[in-house]
PDB file of C-alpha atoms in Angstrom:
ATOM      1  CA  UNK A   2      32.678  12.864 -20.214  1.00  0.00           C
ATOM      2  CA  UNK A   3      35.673  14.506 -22.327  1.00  0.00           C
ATOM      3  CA  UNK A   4      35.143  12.941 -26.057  1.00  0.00           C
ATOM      4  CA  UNK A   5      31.904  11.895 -26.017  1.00  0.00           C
ATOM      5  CA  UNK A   6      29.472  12.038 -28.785  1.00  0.00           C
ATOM      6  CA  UNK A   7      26.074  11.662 -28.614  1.00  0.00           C
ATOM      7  CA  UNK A   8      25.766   9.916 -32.203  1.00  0.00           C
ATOM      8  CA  UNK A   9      27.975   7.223 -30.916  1.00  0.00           C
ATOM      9  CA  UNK A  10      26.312   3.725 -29.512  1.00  0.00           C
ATOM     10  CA  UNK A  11      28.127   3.118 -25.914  1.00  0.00           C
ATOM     11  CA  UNK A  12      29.084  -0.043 -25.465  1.00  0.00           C
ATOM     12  CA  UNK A  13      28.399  -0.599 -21.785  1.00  0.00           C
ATOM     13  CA  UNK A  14      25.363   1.073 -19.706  1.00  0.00           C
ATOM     14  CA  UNK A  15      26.517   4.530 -19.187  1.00  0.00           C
ATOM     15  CA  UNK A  16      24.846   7.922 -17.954  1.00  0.00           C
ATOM     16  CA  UNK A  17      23.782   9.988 -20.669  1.00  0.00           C
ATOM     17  CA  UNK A  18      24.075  14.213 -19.787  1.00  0.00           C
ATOM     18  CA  UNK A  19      20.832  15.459 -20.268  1.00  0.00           C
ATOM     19  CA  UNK A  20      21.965  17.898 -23.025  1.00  0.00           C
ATOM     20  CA  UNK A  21      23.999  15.231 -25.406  1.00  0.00           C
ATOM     21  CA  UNK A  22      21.270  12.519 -25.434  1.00  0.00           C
ATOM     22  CA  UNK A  23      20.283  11.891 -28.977  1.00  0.00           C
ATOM     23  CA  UNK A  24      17.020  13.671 -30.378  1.00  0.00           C
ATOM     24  CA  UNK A  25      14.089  10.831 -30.699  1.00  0.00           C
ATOM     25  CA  UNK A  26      13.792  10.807 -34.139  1.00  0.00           C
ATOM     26  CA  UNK A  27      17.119  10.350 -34.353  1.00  0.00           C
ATOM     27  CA  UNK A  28      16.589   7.118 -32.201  1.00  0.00           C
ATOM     28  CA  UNK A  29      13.086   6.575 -34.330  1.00  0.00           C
ATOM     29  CA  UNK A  30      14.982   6.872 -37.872  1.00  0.00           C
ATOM     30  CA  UNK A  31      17.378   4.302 -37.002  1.00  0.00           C
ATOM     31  CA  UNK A  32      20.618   6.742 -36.627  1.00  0.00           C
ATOM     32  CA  UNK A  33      21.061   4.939 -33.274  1.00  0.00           C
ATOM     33  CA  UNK A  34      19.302   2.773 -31.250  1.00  0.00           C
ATOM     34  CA  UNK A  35      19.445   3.649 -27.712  1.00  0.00           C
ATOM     35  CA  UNK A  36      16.647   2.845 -25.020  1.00  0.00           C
ATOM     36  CA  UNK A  37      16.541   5.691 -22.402  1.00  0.00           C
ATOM     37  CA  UNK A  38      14.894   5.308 -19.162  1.00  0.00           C
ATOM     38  CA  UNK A  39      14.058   8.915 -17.908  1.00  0.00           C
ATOM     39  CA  UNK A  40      14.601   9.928 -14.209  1.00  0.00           C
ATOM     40  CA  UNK A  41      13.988  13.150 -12.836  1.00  0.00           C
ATOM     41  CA  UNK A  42      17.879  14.010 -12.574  1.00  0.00           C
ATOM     42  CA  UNK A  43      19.278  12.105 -15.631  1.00  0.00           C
ATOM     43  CA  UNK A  44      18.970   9.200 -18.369  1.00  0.00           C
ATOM     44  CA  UNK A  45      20.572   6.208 -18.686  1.00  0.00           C
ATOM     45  CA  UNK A  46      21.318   5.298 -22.197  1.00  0.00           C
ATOM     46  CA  UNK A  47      21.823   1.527 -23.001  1.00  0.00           C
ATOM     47  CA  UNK A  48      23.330   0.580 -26.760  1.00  0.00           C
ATOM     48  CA  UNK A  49      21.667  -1.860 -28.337  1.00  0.00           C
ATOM     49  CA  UNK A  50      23.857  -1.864 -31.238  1.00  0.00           C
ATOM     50  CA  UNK A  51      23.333  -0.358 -34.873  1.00  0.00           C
ATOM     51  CA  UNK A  52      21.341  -3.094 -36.566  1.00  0.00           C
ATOM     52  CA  UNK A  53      17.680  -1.625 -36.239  1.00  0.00           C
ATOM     53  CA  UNK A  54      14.703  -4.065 -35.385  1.00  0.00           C
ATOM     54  CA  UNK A  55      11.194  -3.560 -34.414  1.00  0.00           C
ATOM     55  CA  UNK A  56      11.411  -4.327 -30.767  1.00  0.00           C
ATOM     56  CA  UNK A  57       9.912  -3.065 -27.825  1.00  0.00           C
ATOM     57  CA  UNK A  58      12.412  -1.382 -25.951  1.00  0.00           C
ATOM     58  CA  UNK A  59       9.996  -1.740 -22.468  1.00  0.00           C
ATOM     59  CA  UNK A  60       9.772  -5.465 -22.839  1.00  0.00           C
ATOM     60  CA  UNK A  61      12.132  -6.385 -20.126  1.00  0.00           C
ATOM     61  CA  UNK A  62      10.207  -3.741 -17.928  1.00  0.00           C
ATOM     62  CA  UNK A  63       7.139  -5.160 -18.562  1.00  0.00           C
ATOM     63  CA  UNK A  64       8.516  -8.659 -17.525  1.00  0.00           C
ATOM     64  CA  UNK A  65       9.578  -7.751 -14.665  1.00  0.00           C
ATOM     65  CA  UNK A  66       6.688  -6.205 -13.405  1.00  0.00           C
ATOM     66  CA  UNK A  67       4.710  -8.624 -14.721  1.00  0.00           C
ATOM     67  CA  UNK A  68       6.967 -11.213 -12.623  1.00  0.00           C
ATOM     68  CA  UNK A  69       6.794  -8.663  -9.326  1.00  0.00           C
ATOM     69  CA  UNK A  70       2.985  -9.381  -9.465  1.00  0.00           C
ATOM     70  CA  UNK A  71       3.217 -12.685  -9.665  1.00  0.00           C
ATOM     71  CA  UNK A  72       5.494 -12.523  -6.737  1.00  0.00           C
ATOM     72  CA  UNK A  73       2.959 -10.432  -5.073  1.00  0.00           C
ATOM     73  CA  UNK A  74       0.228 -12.725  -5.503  1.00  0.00           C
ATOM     74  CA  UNK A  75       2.246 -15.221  -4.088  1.00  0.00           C
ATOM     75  CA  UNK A  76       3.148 -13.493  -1.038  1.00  0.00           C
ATOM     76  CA  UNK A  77      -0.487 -12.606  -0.354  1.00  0.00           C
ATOM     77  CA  UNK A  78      -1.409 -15.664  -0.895  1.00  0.00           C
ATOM     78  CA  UNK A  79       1.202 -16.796   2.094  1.00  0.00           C
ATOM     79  CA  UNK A  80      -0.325 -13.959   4.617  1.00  0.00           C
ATOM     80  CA  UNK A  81      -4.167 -15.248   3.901  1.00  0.00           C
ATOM     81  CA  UNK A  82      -3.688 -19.245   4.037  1.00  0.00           C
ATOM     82  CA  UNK A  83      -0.482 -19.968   6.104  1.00  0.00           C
ATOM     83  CA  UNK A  84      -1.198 -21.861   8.998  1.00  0.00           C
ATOM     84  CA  UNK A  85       2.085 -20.894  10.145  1.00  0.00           C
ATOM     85  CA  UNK A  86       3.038 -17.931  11.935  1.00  0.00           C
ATOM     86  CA  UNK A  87       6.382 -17.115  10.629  1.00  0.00           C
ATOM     87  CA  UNK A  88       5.234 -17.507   7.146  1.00  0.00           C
ATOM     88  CA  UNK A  89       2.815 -14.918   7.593  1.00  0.00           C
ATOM     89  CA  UNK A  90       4.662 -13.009   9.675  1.00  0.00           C
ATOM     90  CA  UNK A  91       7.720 -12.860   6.507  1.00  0.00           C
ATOM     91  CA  UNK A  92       4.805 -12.164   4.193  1.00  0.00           C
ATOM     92  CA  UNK A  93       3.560  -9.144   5.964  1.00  0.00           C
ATOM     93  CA  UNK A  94       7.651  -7.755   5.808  1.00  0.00           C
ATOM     94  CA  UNK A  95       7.585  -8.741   2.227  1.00  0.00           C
ATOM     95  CA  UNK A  96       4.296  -6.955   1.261  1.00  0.00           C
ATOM     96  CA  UNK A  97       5.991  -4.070   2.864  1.00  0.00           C
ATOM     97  CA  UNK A  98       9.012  -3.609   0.414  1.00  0.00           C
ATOM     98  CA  UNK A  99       6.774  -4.138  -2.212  1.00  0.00           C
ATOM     99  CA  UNK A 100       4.971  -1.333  -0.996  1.00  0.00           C
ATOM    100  CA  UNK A 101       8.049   1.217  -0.658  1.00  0.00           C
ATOM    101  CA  UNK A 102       9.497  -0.265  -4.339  1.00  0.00           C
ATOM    102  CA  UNK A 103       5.459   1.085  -5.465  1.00  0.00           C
ATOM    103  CA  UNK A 104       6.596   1.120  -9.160  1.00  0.00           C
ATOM    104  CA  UNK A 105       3.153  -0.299  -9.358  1.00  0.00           C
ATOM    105  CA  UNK A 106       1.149   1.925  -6.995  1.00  0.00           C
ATOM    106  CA  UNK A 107      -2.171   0.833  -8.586  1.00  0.00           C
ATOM    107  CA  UNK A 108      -1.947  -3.133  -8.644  1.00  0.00           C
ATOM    108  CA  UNK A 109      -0.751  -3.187  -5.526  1.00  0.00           C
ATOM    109  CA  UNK A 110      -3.631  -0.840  -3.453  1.00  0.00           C
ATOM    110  CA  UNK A 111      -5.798  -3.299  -5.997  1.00  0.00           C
ATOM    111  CA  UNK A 112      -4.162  -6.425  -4.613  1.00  0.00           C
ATOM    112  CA  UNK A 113      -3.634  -5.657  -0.844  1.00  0.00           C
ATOM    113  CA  UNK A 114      -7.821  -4.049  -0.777  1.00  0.00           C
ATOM    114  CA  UNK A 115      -9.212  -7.127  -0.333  1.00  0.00           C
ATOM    115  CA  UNK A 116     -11.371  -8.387   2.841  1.00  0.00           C
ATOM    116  CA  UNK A 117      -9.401 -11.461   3.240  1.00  0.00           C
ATOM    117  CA  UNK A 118      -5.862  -9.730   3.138  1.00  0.00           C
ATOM    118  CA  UNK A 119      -7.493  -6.920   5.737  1.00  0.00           C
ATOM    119  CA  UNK A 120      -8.216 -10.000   7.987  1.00  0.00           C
ATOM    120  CA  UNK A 121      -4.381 -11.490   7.349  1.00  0.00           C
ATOM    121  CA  UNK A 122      -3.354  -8.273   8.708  1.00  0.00           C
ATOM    122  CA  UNK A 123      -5.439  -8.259  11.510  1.00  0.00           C
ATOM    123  CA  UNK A 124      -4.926 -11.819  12.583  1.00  0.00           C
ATOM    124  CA  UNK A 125      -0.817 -10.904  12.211  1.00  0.00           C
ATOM    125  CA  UNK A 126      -1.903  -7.783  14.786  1.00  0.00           C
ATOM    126  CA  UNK A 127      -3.483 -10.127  17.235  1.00  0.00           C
ATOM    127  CA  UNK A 128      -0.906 -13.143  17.123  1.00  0.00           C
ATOM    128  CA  UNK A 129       2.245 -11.623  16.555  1.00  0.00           C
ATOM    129  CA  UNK A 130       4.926 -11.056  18.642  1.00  0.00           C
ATOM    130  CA  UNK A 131       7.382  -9.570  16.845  1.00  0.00           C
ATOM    131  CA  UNK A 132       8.007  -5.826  16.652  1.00  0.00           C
ATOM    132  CA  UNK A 133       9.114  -5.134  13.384  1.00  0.00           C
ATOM    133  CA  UNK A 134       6.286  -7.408  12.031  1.00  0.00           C
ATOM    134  CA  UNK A 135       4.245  -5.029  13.801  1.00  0.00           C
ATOM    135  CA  UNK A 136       5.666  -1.795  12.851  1.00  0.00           C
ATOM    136  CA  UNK A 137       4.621  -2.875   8.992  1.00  0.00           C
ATOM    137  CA  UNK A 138       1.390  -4.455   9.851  1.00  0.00           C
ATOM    138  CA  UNK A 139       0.701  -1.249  11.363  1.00  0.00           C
ATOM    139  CA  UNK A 140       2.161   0.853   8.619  1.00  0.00           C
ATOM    140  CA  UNK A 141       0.453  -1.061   5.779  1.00  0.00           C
ATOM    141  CA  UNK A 142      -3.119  -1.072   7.384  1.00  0.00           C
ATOM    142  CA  UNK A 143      -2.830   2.778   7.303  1.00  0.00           C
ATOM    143  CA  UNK A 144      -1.174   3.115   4.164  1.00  0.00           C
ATOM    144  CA  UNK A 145      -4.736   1.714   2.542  1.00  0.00           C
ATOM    145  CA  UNK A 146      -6.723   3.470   4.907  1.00  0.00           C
ATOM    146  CA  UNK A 147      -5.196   6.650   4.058  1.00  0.00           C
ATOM    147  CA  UNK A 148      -5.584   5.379   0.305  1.00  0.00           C
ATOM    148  CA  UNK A 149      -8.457   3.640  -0.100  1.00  0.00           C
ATOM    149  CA  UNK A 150     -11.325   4.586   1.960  1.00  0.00           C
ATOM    150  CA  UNK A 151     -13.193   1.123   1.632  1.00  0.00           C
ATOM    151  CA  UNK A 152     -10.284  -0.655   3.667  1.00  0.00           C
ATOM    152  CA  UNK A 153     -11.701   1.408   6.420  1.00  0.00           C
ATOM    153  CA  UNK A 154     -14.882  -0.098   6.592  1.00  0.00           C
ATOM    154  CA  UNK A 155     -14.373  -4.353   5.952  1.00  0.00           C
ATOM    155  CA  UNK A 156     -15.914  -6.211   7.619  1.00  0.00           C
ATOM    156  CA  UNK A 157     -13.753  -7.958  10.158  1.00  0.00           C
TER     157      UNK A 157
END
């Protein structure tokens, strides 16, 4: 990154090196207003031009999270009151990337704890046909066993 400054606002998303991000109060005094997401290996730095206002720079974070529960909810809702097989059967693979994306660990163990979205699971175990479906069933059943050690004992 020959020529860059860390005091100047990028125009485009762009990977900030670890030693030339700006200090936070120089963010927090207005100098430049940059939103960094922290990773374990680097930042991304977004500009968000020079004009300082009092937003939240996690907003759009929040939304979508906020909007990948709602999706959840929907999806479980699909897997406990489908009547049809396939529909479950896509719910259960669903559930499952939500699962590995676990950006929200908590709400989902909360969500997927329940006695009637044990039983979806189950009844997928019993009726379905198709491996892959099966493999996830599987996995997710012992995912919140391993994790929540009242899964273990509903009621089926």
């Amino acid at each position: 990154m020959a020529g860059f400054s860390p005091w100047t606002v990028p125009t485009e998303p762009t990977v900030l090196p670890v030693q030339n991000r700006p200090h936070r109060s120089d963010i927090l005094a207005g100098r430049q207003r940059v939103s960094i997401c922290s990773t374990r290996f680097h930042r991304v730095g977004l500009g968000l031009g020079t004009n300082p206002t009092r937003t939240d720079p996690w907003t759009p974070l929040k939304a979508t999270i906020d909007g990948a529960i709602s999706e959840l909810s929907h999806v479980i809702s699909k897997l406990c009151m489908s009547e049809v097989l396939k529909e479950s059967e896509m719910a259960v693979i669903q559930i499952e990337r939500f699962w590995h994306e676990a950006y929200m660990d908590v709400d989902i163990k909360t969500m997927l704890s329940g006695n009637t979205v044990i039983n979806g699971f189950m009844e997928i175990l019993f009726k379905s046909l198709d491996p892959q479906v099966l493999k996830a069933t599987i996995f997710l059943l012992s995912e919140m066993g391993s994790k929540a050690k009242d899964v273990i004992q509903t009621d089926f």
